[in-house]
């Protein structure tokens, strides 16, 4: 028969072991490796990204942004014509796309509300809850308007769905190993100190186009279709770890 003292001792040991495992698990999945902080990863975006039913007009690199923890976000802008939605001056409107490679989504939350003021002058108030949409099999994205310009924003992840909020990103980049399995392709690099165990990278994307006052619904539909095509292309061409 277990005495009260032994029971208390065993309970305390179990509690301490559980706490230690919890701390170890948190560090494995969420901490950055020393090597990744010393040599921030970057990505050279391709000069051309082909999209269905359109021809790219131009592209150029965006200025790199360095976060407080030393991580560097490289980026590039792309422009595509919108021949189905002429502007008031009878010229074809364009869809402008800005994409940035976020390598540490744990420290630098790649959510729309967190990075919108970092990379743009768009007020966060434009991101009302009603602007977020979900497409089955693809994920979440925000479709919103500010000063007669329509925007489509999302975070394209290396696996799973696209995300908008922090909770969505955390759940997607840190899946349950009991149901999703252990990411073995990252286990050896983690042991060697080359990368984190958890893949918290993101391609932060923002599309924009001026709204055609005579056909605002058509503008939003065209922007959304282009955004979905953009996501699908990058899901197949996500940067290698």
JSON list of C-alpha atoms in Angstrom, two decimals:
[
{"chain": "A", "resi": 1, "resn": "UNK", "atom": "CA", "xyz": [0.00, 0.00, 0.00]},
{"chain": "A", "resi": 2, "resn": "UNK", "atom": "CA", "xyz": [1.41, 3.36, -1.04]},
{"chain": "A", "resi": 3, "resn": "UNK", "atom": "CA", "xyz": [1.85, 5.76, 1.84]},
{"chain": "A", "resi": 4, "resn": "UNK", "atom": "CA", "xyz": [0.72, 9.36, 1.67]},
{"chain": "A", "resi": 5, "resn": "UNK", "atom": "CA", "xyz": [4.36, 10.52, 1.59]},
{"chain": "A", "resi": 6, "resn": "UNK", "atom": "CA", "xyz": [5.27, 8.21, -1.30]},
{"chain": "A", "resi": 7, "resn": "UNK", "atom": "CA", "xyz": [2.17, 9.24, -3.22]},
{"chain": "A", "resi": 8, "resn": "UNK", "atom": "CA", "xyz": [3.00, 12.91, -2.74]},
{"chain": "A", "resi": 9, "resn": "UNK", "atom": "CA", "xyz": [6.61, 12.28, -3.82]},
{"chain": "A", "resi": 10, "resn": "UNK", "atom": "CA", "xyz": [5.54, 10.42, -6.97]},
{"chain": "A", "resi": 11, "resn": "UNK", "atom": "CA", "xyz": [3.00, 13.09, -7.82]},
{"chain": "A", "resi": 12, "resn": "UNK", "atom": "CA", "xyz": [5.65, 15.80, -7.48]},
{"chain": "A", "resi": 13, "resn": "UNK", "atom": "CA", "xyz": [8.07, 13.84, -9.68]},
{"chain": "A", "resi": 14, "resn": "UNK", "atom": "CA", "xyz": [5.40, 13.40, -12.35]},
{"chain": "A", "resi": 15, "resn": "UNK", "atom": "CA", "xyz": [4.62, 17.11, -12.22]},
{"chain": "A", "resi": 16, "resn": "UNK", "atom": "CA", "xyz": [8.29, 18.07, -12.55]},
{"chain": "A", "resi": 17, "resn": "UNK", "atom": "CA", "xyz": [8.82, 15.61, -15.42]},
{"chain": "A", "resi": 18, "resn": "UNK", "atom": "CA", "xyz": [5.74, 16.94, -17.20]},
{"chain": "A", "resi": 19, "resn": "UNK", "atom": "CA", "xyz": [6.94, 20.52, -16.81]},
{"chain": "A", "resi": 20, "resn": "UNK", "atom": "CA", "xyz": [10.41, 19.61, -18.11]},
{"chain": "A", "resi": 21, "resn": "UNK", "atom": "CA", "xyz": [8.93, 17.86, -21.15]},
{"chain": "A", "resi": 22, "resn": "UNK", "atom": "CA", "xyz": [6.69, 20.84, -21.78]},
{"chain": "A", "resi": 23, "resn": "UNK", "atom": "CA", "xyz": [9.59, 23.28, -21.69]},
{"chain": "A", "resi": 24, "resn": "UNK", "atom": "CA", "xyz": [11.69, 21.02, -23.93]},
{"chain": "A", "resi": 25, "resn": "UNK", "atom": "CA", "xyz": [8.85, 20.68, -26.41]},
{"chain": "A", "resi": 26, "resn": "UNK", "atom": "CA", "xyz": [8.32, 24.44, -26.50]},
{"chain": "A", "resi": 27, "resn": "UNK", "atom": "CA", "xyz": [12.00, 25.03, -27.18]},
{"chain": "A", "resi": 28, "resn": "UNK", "atom": "CA", "xyz": [12.10, 22.38, -29.90]},
{"chain": "A", "resi": 29, "resn": "UNK", "atom": "CA", "xyz": [9.12, 23.71, -31.80]},
{"chain": "A", "resi": 30, "resn": "UNK", "atom": "CA", "xyz": [9.45, 27.44, -31.23]},
{"chain": "A", "resi": 31, "resn": "UNK", "atom": "CA", "xyz": [13.03, 28.53, -30.55]},
{"chain": "A", "resi": 32, "resn": "UNK", "atom": "CA", "xyz": [15.38, 29.80, -33.24]},
{"chain": "A", "resi": 33, "resn": "UNK", "atom": "CA", "xyz": [18.73, 28.11, -33.75]},
{"chain": "A", "resi": 34, "resn": "UNK", "atom": "CA", "xyz": [21.93, 30.10, -33.25]},
{"chain": "A", "resi": 35, "resn": "UNK", "atom": "CA", "xyz": [23.02, 29.47, -36.81]},
{"chain": "A", "resi": 36, "resn": "UNK", "atom": "CA", "xyz": [19.77, 30.83, -38.22]},
{"chain": "A", "resi": 37, "resn": "UNK", "atom": "CA", "xyz": [20.23, 34.03, -36.23]},
{"chain": "A", "resi": 38, "resn": "UNK", "atom": "CA", "xyz": [23.82, 34.40, -37.38]},
{"chain": "A", "resi": 39, "resn": "UNK", "atom": "CA", "xyz": [23.01, 33.84, -41.05]},
{"chain": "A", "resi": 40, "resn": "UNK", "atom": "CA", "xyz": [19.46, 35.02, -41.85]},
{"chain": "A", "resi": 41, "resn": "UNK", "atom": "CA", "xyz": [17.98, 33.07, -44.75]},
{"chain": "A", "resi": 42, "resn": "UNK", "atom": "CA", "xyz": [16.87, 34.98, -47.82]},
{"chain": "A", "resi": 43, "resn": "UNK", "atom": "CA", "xyz": [15.23, 34.02, -51.09]},
{"chain": "A", "resi": 44, "resn": "UNK", "atom": "CA", "xyz": [15.81, 35.27, -54.62]},
{"chain": "A", "resi": 45, "resn": "UNK", "atom": "CA", "xyz": [12.37, 35.58, -56.15]},
{"chain": "A", "resi": 46, "resn": "UNK", "atom": "CA", "xyz": [12.00, 34.63, -59.81]},
{"chain": "A", "resi": 47, "resn": "UNK", "atom": "CA", "xyz": [11.72, 37.58, -62.22]},
{"chain": "A", "resi": 48, "resn": "UNK", "atom": "CA", "xyz": [8.61, 36.02, -63.76]},
{"chain": "A", "resi": 49, "resn": "UNK", "atom": "CA", "xyz": [5.64, 34.17, -62.27]},
{"chain": "A", "resi": 50, "resn": "UNK", "atom": "CA", "xyz": [3.23, 32.82, -64.88]},
{"chain": "A", "resi": 51, "resn": "UNK", "atom": "CA", "xyz": [-0.47, 33.06, -64.05]},
{"chain": "A", "resi": 52, "resn": "UNK", "atom": "CA", "xyz": [-3.42, 31.65, -65.96]},
{"chain": "A", "resi": 53, "resn": "UNK", "atom": "CA", "xyz": [-5.17, 33.90, -68.51]},
{"chain": "A", "resi": 54, "resn": "UNK", "atom": "CA", "xyz": [-2.79, 36.84, -68.10]},
{"chain": "A", "resi": 55, "resn": "UNK", "atom": "CA", "xyz": [0.69, 38.03, -69.07]},
{"chain": "A", "resi": 56, "resn": "UNK", "atom": "CA", "xyz": [3.02, 39.65, -66.57]},
{"chain": "A", "resi": 57, "resn": "UNK", "atom": "CA", "xyz": [3.84, 43.29, -67.29]},
{"chain": "A", "resi": 58, "resn": "UNK", "atom": "CA", "xyz": [6.79, 43.90, -64.98]},
{"chain": "A", "resi": 59, "resn": "UNK", "atom": "CA", "xyz": [8.55, 42.89, -61.77]},
{"chain": "A", "resi": 60, "resn": "UNK", "atom": "CA", "xyz": [11.23, 44.35, -59.54]},
{"chain": "A", "resi": 61, "resn": "UNK", "atom": "CA", "xyz": [12.88, 43.56, -56.18]},
{"chain": "A", "resi": 62, "resn": "UNK", "atom": "CA", "xyz": [11.52, 45.15, -53.02]},
{"chain": "A", "resi": 63, "resn": "UNK", "atom": "CA", "xyz": [13.81, 46.64, -50.41]},
{"chain": "A", "resi": 64, "resn": "UNK", "atom": "CA", "xyz": [14.78, 44.03, -47.82]},
{"chain": "A", "resi": 65, "resn": "UNK", "atom": "CA", "xyz": [13.37, 44.53, -44.34]},
{"chain": "A", "resi": 66, "resn": "UNK", "atom": "CA", "xyz": [15.31, 43.55, -41.21]},
{"chain": "A", "resi": 67, "resn": "UNK", "atom": "CA", "xyz": [13.29, 42.65, -38.12]},
{"chain": "A", "resi": 68, "resn": "UNK", "atom": "CA", "xyz": [14.44, 43.36, -34.57]},
{"chain": "A", "resi": 69, "resn": "UNK", "atom": "CA", "xyz": [15.66, 39.77, -34.12]},
{"chain": "A", "resi": 70, "resn": "UNK", "atom": "CA", "xyz": [17.92, 40.00, -37.18]},
{"chain": "A", "resi": 71, "resn": "UNK", "atom": "CA", "xyz": [15.70, 38.07, -39.58]},
{"chain": "A", "resi": 72, "resn": "UNK", "atom": "CA", "xyz": [15.62, 39.55, -43.08]},
{"chain": "A", "resi": 73, "resn": "UNK", "atom": "CA", "xyz": [12.49, 39.63, -45.26]},
{"chain": "A", "resi": 74, "resn": "UNK", "atom": "CA", "xyz": [13.32, 39.79, -48.95]},
{"chain": "A", "resi": 75, "resn": "UNK", "atom": "CA", "xyz": [10.58, 40.55, -51.46]},
{"chain": "A", "resi": 76, "resn": "UNK", "atom": "CA", "xyz": [9.56, 41.35, -55.00]},
{"chain": "A", "resi": 77, "resn": "UNK", "atom": "CA", "xyz": [6.69, 43.16, -56.70]},
{"chain": "A", "resi": 78, "resn": "UNK", "atom": "CA", "xyz": [4.85, 41.92, -59.79]},
{"chain": "A", "resi": 79, "resn": "UNK", "atom": "CA", "xyz": [2.35, 43.63, -62.09]},
{"chain": "A", "resi": 80, "resn": "UNK", "atom": "CA", "xyz": [-0.35, 42.01, -64.24]},
{"chain": "A", "resi": 81, "resn": "UNK", "atom": "CA", "xyz": [-2.95, 43.61, -66.53]},
{"chain": "A", "resi": 82, "resn": "UNK", "atom": "CA", "xyz": [-6.68, 43.57, -65.84]},
{"chain": "A", "resi": 83, "resn": "UNK", "atom": "CA", "xyz": [-8.10, 43.94, -69.34]},
{"chain": "A", "resi": 84, "resn": "UNK", "atom": "CA", "xyz": [-11.64, 43.18, -68.22]},
{"chain": "A", "resi": 85, "resn": "UNK", "atom": "CA", "xyz": [-11.84, 46.19, -65.91]},
{"chain": "A", "resi": 86, "resn": "UNK", "atom": "CA", "xyz": [-10.85, 49.48, -67.64]},
{"chain": "A", "resi": 87, "resn": "UNK", "atom": "CA", "xyz": [-10.27, 52.54, -65.53]},
{"chain": "A", "resi": 88, "resn": "UNK", "atom": "CA", "xyz": [-11.92, 55.90, -66.02]},
{"chain": "A", "resi": 89, "resn": "UNK", "atom": "CA", "xyz": [-9.18, 57.09, -68.39]},
{"chain": "A", "resi": 90, "resn": "UNK", "atom": "CA", "xyz": [-9.90, 54.11, -70.63]},
{"chain": "A", "resi": 91, "resn": "UNK", "atom": "CA", "xyz": [-6.60, 52.40, -69.90]},
{"chain": "A", "resi": 92, "resn": "UNK", "atom": "CA", "xyz": [-6.34, 48.87, -68.64]},
{"chain": "A", "resi": 93, "resn": "UNK", "atom": "CA", "xyz": [-6.08, 48.65, -64.87]},
{"chain": "A", "resi": 94, "resn": "UNK", "atom": "CA", "xyz": [-3.34, 46.58, -63.30]},
{"chain": "A", "resi": 95, "resn": "UNK", "atom": "CA", "xyz": [-3.05, 44.19, -60.38]},
{"chain": "A", "resi": 96, "resn": "UNK", "atom": "CA", "xyz": [0.06, 44.86, -58.32]},
{"chain": "A", "resi": 97, "resn": "UNK", "atom": "CA", "xyz": [1.40, 42.06, -56.14]},
{"chain": "A", "resi": 98, "resn": "UNK", "atom": "CA", "xyz": [3.93, 42.37, -53.32]},
{"chain": "A", "resi": 99, "resn": "UNK", "atom": "CA", "xyz": [5.34, 39.19, -51.82]},
{"chain": "A", "resi": 100, "resn": "UNK", "atom": "CA", "xyz": [7.83, 38.86, -48.97]},
{"chain": "A", "resi": 101, "resn": "UNK", "atom": "CA", "xyz": [9.67, 35.85, -47.57]},
{"chain": "A", "resi": 102, "resn": "UNK", "atom": "CA", "xyz": [9.25, 35.65, -43.78]},
{"chain": "A", "resi": 103, "resn": "UNK", "atom": "CA", "xyz": [11.64, 33.06, -42.30]},
{"chain": "A", "resi": 104, "resn": "UNK", "atom": "CA", "xyz": [10.71, 33.26, -38.61]},
{"chain": "A", "resi": 105, "resn": "UNK", "atom": "CA", "xyz": [6.96, 33.42, -38.14]},
{"chain": "A", "resi": 106, "resn": "UNK", "atom": "CA", "xyz": [7.25, 32.65, -34.42]},
{"chain": "A", "resi": 107, "resn": "UNK", "atom": "CA", "xyz": [9.06, 35.88, -33.56]},
{"chain": "A", "resi": 108, "resn": "UNK", "atom": "CA", "xyz": [7.76, 37.95, -36.47]},
{"chain": "A", "resi": 109, "resn": "UNK", "atom": "CA", "xyz": [4.04, 37.20, -36.65]},
{"chain": "A", "resi": 110, "resn": "UNK", "atom": "CA", "xyz": [3.17, 36.98, -40.38]},
{"chain": "A", "resi": 111, "resn": "UNK", "atom": "CA", "xyz": [-0.43, 38.05, -39.84]},
{"chain": "A", "resi": 112, "resn": "UNK", "atom": "CA", "xyz": [-2.19, 40.69, -41.89]},
{"chain": "A", "resi": 113, "resn": "UNK", "atom": "CA", "xyz": [-2.78, 43.02, -38.94]},
{"chain": "A", "resi": 114, "resn": "UNK", "atom": "CA", "xyz": [0.83, 42.75, -37.69]},
{"chain": "A", "resi": 115, "resn": "UNK", "atom": "CA", "xyz": [2.68, 43.26, -40.99]},
{"chain": "A", "resi": 116, "resn": "UNK", "atom": "CA", "xyz": [0.28, 45.53, -42.86]},
{"chain": "A", "resi": 117, "resn": "UNK", "atom": "CA", "xyz": [1.62, 48.66, -41.06]},
{"chain": "A", "resi": 118, "resn": "UNK", "atom": "CA", "xyz": [5.20, 47.39, -41.46]},
{"chain": "A", "resi": 119, "resn": "UNK", "atom": "CA", "xyz": [5.11, 47.05, -45.23]},
{"chain": "A", "resi": 120, "resn": "UNK", "atom": "CA", "xyz": [2.34, 49.48, -46.23]},
{"chain": "A", "resi": 121, "resn": "UNK", "atom": "CA", "xyz": [0.56, 52.68, -45.19]},
{"chain": "A", "resi": 122, "resn": "UNK", "atom": "CA", "xyz": [-2.85, 50.96, -45.14]},
{"chain": "A", "resi": 123, "resn": "UNK", "atom": "CA", "xyz": [-4.63, 51.41, -41.79]},
{"chain": "A", "resi": 124, "resn": "UNK", "atom": "CA", "xyz": [-5.21, 48.20, -39.85]},
{"chain": "A", "resi": 125, "resn": "UNK", "atom": "CA", "xyz": [-8.83, 49.31, -39.40]},
{"chain": "A", "resi": 126, "resn": "UNK", "atom": "CA", "xyz": [-9.41, 48.30, -43.04]},
{"chain": "A", "resi": 127, "resn": "UNK", "atom": "CA", "xyz": [-9.08, 44.67, -41.92]},
{"chain": "A", "resi": 128, "resn": "UNK", "atom": "CA", "xyz": [-12.53, 44.18, -40.49]},
{"chain": "A", "resi": 129, "resn": "UNK", "atom": "CA", "xyz": [-13.49, 40.61, -39.47]},
{"chain": "A", "resi": 130, "resn": "UNK", "atom": "CA", "xyz": [-16.00, 40.47, -42.33]},
{"chain": "A", "resi": 131, "resn": "UNK", "atom": "CA", "xyz": [-13.19, 40.85, -44.86]},
{"chain": "A", "resi": 132, "resn": "UNK", "atom": "CA", "xyz": [-11.72, 37.43, -44.09]},
{"chain": "A", "resi": 133, "resn": "UNK", "atom": "CA", "xyz": [-12.81, 34.62, -46.38]},
{"chain": "A", "resi": 134, "resn": "UNK", "atom": "CA", "xyz": [-12.16, 30.89, -46.48]},
{"chain": "A", "resi": 135, "resn": "UNK", "atom": "CA", "xyz": [-11.83, 28.72, -49.56]},
{"chain": "A", "resi": 136, "resn": "UNK", "atom": "CA", "xyz": [-12.02, 24.96, -48.83]},
{"chain": "A", "resi": 137, "resn": "UNK", "atom": "CA", "xyz": [-8.80, 23.19, -49.68]},
{"chain": "A", "resi": 138, "resn": "UNK", "atom": "CA", "xyz": [-6.90, 26.47, -50.02]},
{"chain": "A", "resi": 139, "resn": "UNK", "atom": "CA", "xyz": [-7.22, 28.36, -46.76]},
{"chain": "A", "resi": 140, "resn": "UNK", "atom": "CA", "xyz": [-7.96, 31.87, -45.51]},
{"chain": "A", "resi": 141, "resn": "UNK", "atom": "CA", "xyz": [-7.39, 35.29, -47.06]},
{"chain": "A", "resi": 142, "resn": "UNK", "atom": "CA", "xyz": [-8.55, 38.87, -46.55]},
{"chain": "A", "resi": 143, "resn": "UNK", "atom": "CA", "xyz": [-10.41, 40.78, -49.24]},
{"chain": "A", "resi": 144, "resn": "UNK", "atom": "CA", "xyz": [-10.81, 44.44, -48.29]},
{"chain": "A", "resi": 145, "resn": "UNK", "atom": "CA", "xyz": [-11.01, 48.01, -49.61]},
{"chain": "A", "resi": 146, "resn": "UNK", "atom": "CA", "xyz": [-9.15, 51.20, -48.67]},
{"chain": "A", "resi": 147, "resn": "UNK", "atom": "CA", "xyz": [-9.38, 54.55, -50.52]},
{"chain": "A", "resi": 148, "resn": "UNK", "atom": "CA", "xyz": [-10.91, 53.14, -53.71]},
{"chain": "A", "resi": 149, "resn": "UNK", "atom": "CA", "xyz": [-8.37, 50.36, -53.93]},
{"chain": "A", "resi": 150, "resn": "UNK", "atom": "CA", "xyz": [-9.18, 46.68, -53.49]},
{"chain": "A", "resi": 151, "resn": "UNK", "atom": "CA", "xyz": [-6.76, 44.42, -51.63]},
{"chain": "A", "resi": 152, "resn": "UNK", "atom": "CA", "xyz": [-6.24, 40.67, -51.29]},
{"chain": "A", "resi": 153, "resn": "UNK", "atom": "CA", "xyz": [-3.87, 39.54, -48.53]},
{"chain": "A", "resi": 154, "resn": "UNK", "atom": "CA", "xyz": [-2.73, 36.22, -47.08]},
{"chain": "A", "resi": 155, "resn": "UNK", "atom": "CA", "xyz": [0.19, 34.23, -45.72]},
{"chain": "A", "resi": 156, "resn": "UNK", "atom": "CA", "xyz": [1.21, 31.32, -47.97]},
{"chain": "A", "resi": 157, "resn": "UNK", "atom": "CA", "xyz": [2.69, 28.55, -45.85]},
{"chain": "A", "resi": 158, "resn": "UNK", "atom": "CA", "xyz": [5.12, 25.76, -46.83]},
{"chain": "A", "resi": 159, "resn": "UNK", "atom": "CA", "xyz": [2.48, 23.19, -45.90]},
{"chain": "A", "resi": 160, "resn": "UNK", "atom": "CA", "xyz": [-1.22, 23.12, -45.15]},
{"chain": "A", "resi": 161, "resn": "UNK", "atom": "CA", "xyz": [-3.49, 26.09, -45.75]},
{"chain": "A", "resi": 162, "resn": "UNK", "atom": "CA", "xyz": [-3.02, 29.83, -46.22]},
{"chain": "A", "resi": 163, "resn": "UNK", "atom": "CA", "xyz": [-3.60, 31.92, -43.10]},
{"chain": "A", "resi": 164, "resn": "UNK", "atom": "CA", "xyz": [-4.56, 35.42, -41.99]},
{"chain": "A", "resi": 165, "resn": "UNK", "atom": "CA", "xyz": [-4.61, 35.39, -38.17]},
{"chain": "A", "resi": 166, "resn": "UNK", "atom": "CA", "xyz": [-2.03, 34.33, -35.60]},
{"chain": "A", "resi": 167, "resn": "UNK", "atom": "CA", "xyz": [-4.15, 31.41, -34.36]},
{"chain": "A", "resi": 168, "resn": "UNK", "atom": "CA", "xyz": [-4.52, 30.07, -37.90]},
{"chain": "A", "resi": 169, "resn": "UNK", "atom": "CA", "xyz": [-0.80, 30.37, -38.57]},
{"chain": "A", "resi": 170, "resn": "UNK", "atom": "CA", "xyz": [0.17, 28.71, -35.27]},
{"chain": "A", "resi": 171, "resn": "UNK", "atom": "CA", "xyz": [-2.21, 25.78, -35.81]},
{"chain": "A", "resi": 172, "resn": "UNK", "atom": "CA", "xyz": [-1.04, 25.32, -39.40]},
{"chain": "A", "resi": 173, "resn": "UNK", "atom": "CA", "xyz": [2.72, 25.57, -38.79]},
{"chain": "A", "resi": 174, "resn": "UNK", "atom": "CA", "xyz": [2.65, 23.51, -35.59]},
{"chain": "A", "resi": 175, "resn": "UNK", "atom": "CA", "xyz": [0.36, 20.53, -36.34]},
{"chain": "A", "resi": 176, "resn": "UNK", "atom": "CA", "xyz": [-0.40, 17.80, -33.83]},
{"chain": "A", "resi": 177, "resn": "UNK", "atom": "CA", "xyz": [2.34, 15.14, -34.28]},
{"chain": "A", "resi": 178, "resn": "UNK", "atom": "CA", "xyz": [-0.10, 12.44, -33.19]},
{"chain": "A", "resi": 179, "resn": "UNK", "atom": "CA", "xyz": [-2.36, 13.13, -36.17]},
{"chain": "A", "resi": 180, "resn": "UNK", "atom": "CA", "xyz": [0.01, 14.73, -38.69]},
{"chain": "A", "resi": 181, "resn": "UNK", "atom": "CA", "xyz": [3.21, 12.85, -37.91]},
{"chain": "A", "resi": 182, "resn": "UNK", "atom": "CA", "xyz": [6.65, 14.19, -37.05]},
{"chain": "A", "resi": 183, "resn": "UNK", "atom": "CA", "xyz": [8.26, 16.30, -39.81]},
{"chain": "A", "resi": 184, "resn": "UNK", "atom": "CA", "xyz": [11.24, 13.98, -40.34]},
{"chain": "A", "resi": 185, "resn": "UNK", "atom": "CA", "xyz": [12.62, 16.15, -43.16]},
{"chain": "A", "resi": 186, "resn": "UNK", "atom": "CA", "xyz": [13.37, 18.83, -40.54]},
{"chain": "A", "resi": 187, "resn": "UNK", "atom": "CA", "xyz": [14.56, 16.51, -37.74]},
{"chain": "A", "resi": 188, "resn": "UNK", "atom": "CA", "xyz": [18.16, 16.00, -38.94]},
{"chain": "A", "resi": 189, "resn": "UNK", "atom": "CA", "xyz": [18.73, 19.69, -39.83]},
{"chain": "A", "resi": 190, "resn": "UNK", "atom": "CA", "xyz": [17.39, 20.59, -36.38]},
{"chain": "A", "resi": 191, "resn": "UNK", "atom": "CA", "xyz": [19.81, 18.17, -34.69]},
{"chain": "A", "resi": 192, "resn": "UNK", "atom": "CA", "xyz": [22.64, 19.79, -36.67]},
{"chain": "A", "resi": 193, "resn": "UNK", "atom": "CA", "xyz": [21.53, 23.25, -35.56]},
{"chain": "A", "resi": 194, "resn": "UNK", "atom": "CA", "xyz": [20.75, 24.42, -39.09]},
{"chain": "A", "resi": 195, "resn": "UNK", "atom": "CA", "xyz": [17.05, 25.18, -38.69]},
{"chain": "A", "resi": 196, "resn": "UNK", "atom": "CA", "xyz": [14.16, 25.09, -36.26]},
{"chain": "A", "resi": 197, "resn": "UNK", "atom": "CA", "xyz": [12.14, 21.92, -35.82]},
{"chain": "A", "resi": 198, "resn": "UNK", "atom": "CA", "xyz": [8.96, 23.83, -36.59]},
{"chain": "A", "resi": 199, "resn": "UNK", "atom": "CA", "xyz": [8.61, 25.25, -40.11]},
{"chain": "A", "resi": 200, "resn": "UNK", "atom": "CA", "xyz": [7.34, 28.76, -39.40]},
{"chain": "A", "resi": 201, "resn": "UNK", "atom": "CA", "xyz": [8.13, 30.32, -42.77]},
{"chain": "A", "resi": 202, "resn": "UNK", "atom": "CA", "xyz": [5.61, 32.32, -44.77]},
{"chain": "A", "resi": 203, "resn": "UNK", "atom": "CA", "xyz": [5.25, 34.10, -48.09]},
{"chain": "A", "resi": 204, "resn": "UNK", "atom": "CA", "xyz": [3.39, 37.24, -47.00]},
{"chain": "A", "resi": 205, "resn": "UNK", "atom": "CA", "xyz": [1.36, 38.38, -49.99]},
{"chain": "A", "resi": 206, "resn": "UNK", "atom": "CA", "xyz": [-0.66, 41.50, -50.81]},
{"chain": "A", "resi": 207, "resn": "UNK", "atom": "CA", "xyz": [-2.46, 42.08, -54.12]},
{"chain": "A", "resi": 208, "resn": "UNK", "atom": "CA", "xyz": [-4.04, 45.44, -55.02]},
{"chain": "A", "resi": 209, "resn": "UNK", "atom": "CA", "xyz": [-5.95, 47.05, -57.87]},
{"chain": "A", "resi": 210, "resn": "UNK", "atom": "CA", "xyz": [-8.01, 50.25, -58.30]},
{"chain": "A", "resi": 211, "resn": "UNK", "atom": "CA", "xyz": [-11.74, 49.73, -58.10]},
{"chain": "A", "resi": 212, "resn": "UNK", "atom": "CA", "xyz": [-13.71, 50.30, -61.29]},
{"chain": "A", "resi": 213, "resn": "UNK", "atom": "CA", "xyz": [-16.58, 52.54, -60.11]},
{"chain": "A", "resi": 214, "resn": "UNK", "atom": "CA", "xyz": [-18.84, 51.21, -62.86]},
{"chain": "A", "resi": 215, "resn": "UNK", "atom": "CA", "xyz": [-18.22, 47.56, -61.89]},
{"chain": "A", "resi": 216, "resn": "UNK", "atom": "CA", "xyz": [-16.91, 47.24, -58.32]},
{"chain": "A", "resi": 217, "resn": "UNK", "atom": "CA", "xyz": [-18.10, 43.64, -57.95]},
{"chain": "A", "resi": 218, "resn": "UNK", "atom": "CA", "xyz": [-16.24, 42.63, -61.11]},
{"chain": "A", "resi": 219, "resn": "UNK", "atom": "CA", "xyz": [-13.09, 44.26, -59.73]},
{"chain": "A", "resi": 220, "resn": "UNK", "atom": "CA", "xyz": [-13.29, 42.25, -56.51]},
{"chain": "A", "resi": 221, "resn": "UNK", "atom": "CA", "xyz": [-14.00, 39.03, -58.38]},
{"chain": "A", "resi": 222, "resn": "UNK", "atom": "CA", "xyz": [-11.04, 39.52, -60.73]},
{"chain": "A", "resi": 223, "resn": "UNK", "atom": "CA", "xyz": [-8.74, 40.33, -57.81]},
{"chain": "A", "resi": 224, "resn": "UNK", "atom": "CA", "xyz": [-9.90, 37.28, -55.87]},
{"chain": "A", "resi": 225, "resn": "UNK", "atom": "CA", "xyz": [-9.43, 34.97, -58.87]},
{"chain": "A", "resi": 226, "resn": "UNK", "atom": "CA", "xyz": [-5.92, 36.30, -59.42]},
{"chain": "A", "resi": 227, "resn": "UNK", "atom": "CA", "xyz": [-5.13, 35.90, -55.73]},
{"chain": "A", "resi": 228, "resn": "UNK", "atom": "CA", "xyz": [-6.25, 32.26, -55.73]},
{"chain": "A", "resi": 229, "resn": "UNK", "atom": "CA", "xyz": [-4.18, 31.52, -58.84]},
{"chain": "A", "resi": 230, "resn": "UNK", "atom": "CA", "xyz": [-1.19, 33.24, -57.20]},
{"chain": "A", "resi": 231, "resn": "UNK", "atom": "CA", "xyz": [-1.52, 31.10, -54.06]},
{"chain": "A", "resi": 232, "resn": "UNK", "atom": "CA", "xyz": [-1.75, 27.87, -56.03]},
{"chain": "A", "resi": 233, "resn": "UNK", "atom": "CA", "xyz": [1.39, 28.70, -58.04]},
{"chain": "A", "resi": 234, "resn": "UNK", "atom": "CA", "xyz": [3.44, 29.43, -54.94]},
{"chain": "A", "resi": 235, "resn": "UNK", "atom": "CA", "xyz": [2.18, 26.38, -53.10]},
{"chain": "A", "resi": 236, "resn": "UNK", "atom": "CA", "xyz": [3.85, 24.35, -55.86]},
{"chain": "A", "resi": 237, "resn": "UNK", "atom": "CA", "xyz": [6.99, 26.53, -55.90]},
{"chain": "A", "resi": 238, "resn": "UNK", "atom": "CA", "xyz": [7.52, 27.35, -52.22]},
{"chain": "A", "resi": 239, "resn": "UNK", "atom": "CA", "xyz": [11.19, 28.12, -51.37]},
{"chain": "A", "resi": 240, "resn": "UNK", "atom": "CA", "xyz": [13.20, 25.11, -50.22]},
{"chain": "A", "resi": 241, "resn": "UNK", "atom": "CA", "xyz": [14.12, 25.10, -46.51]}
]
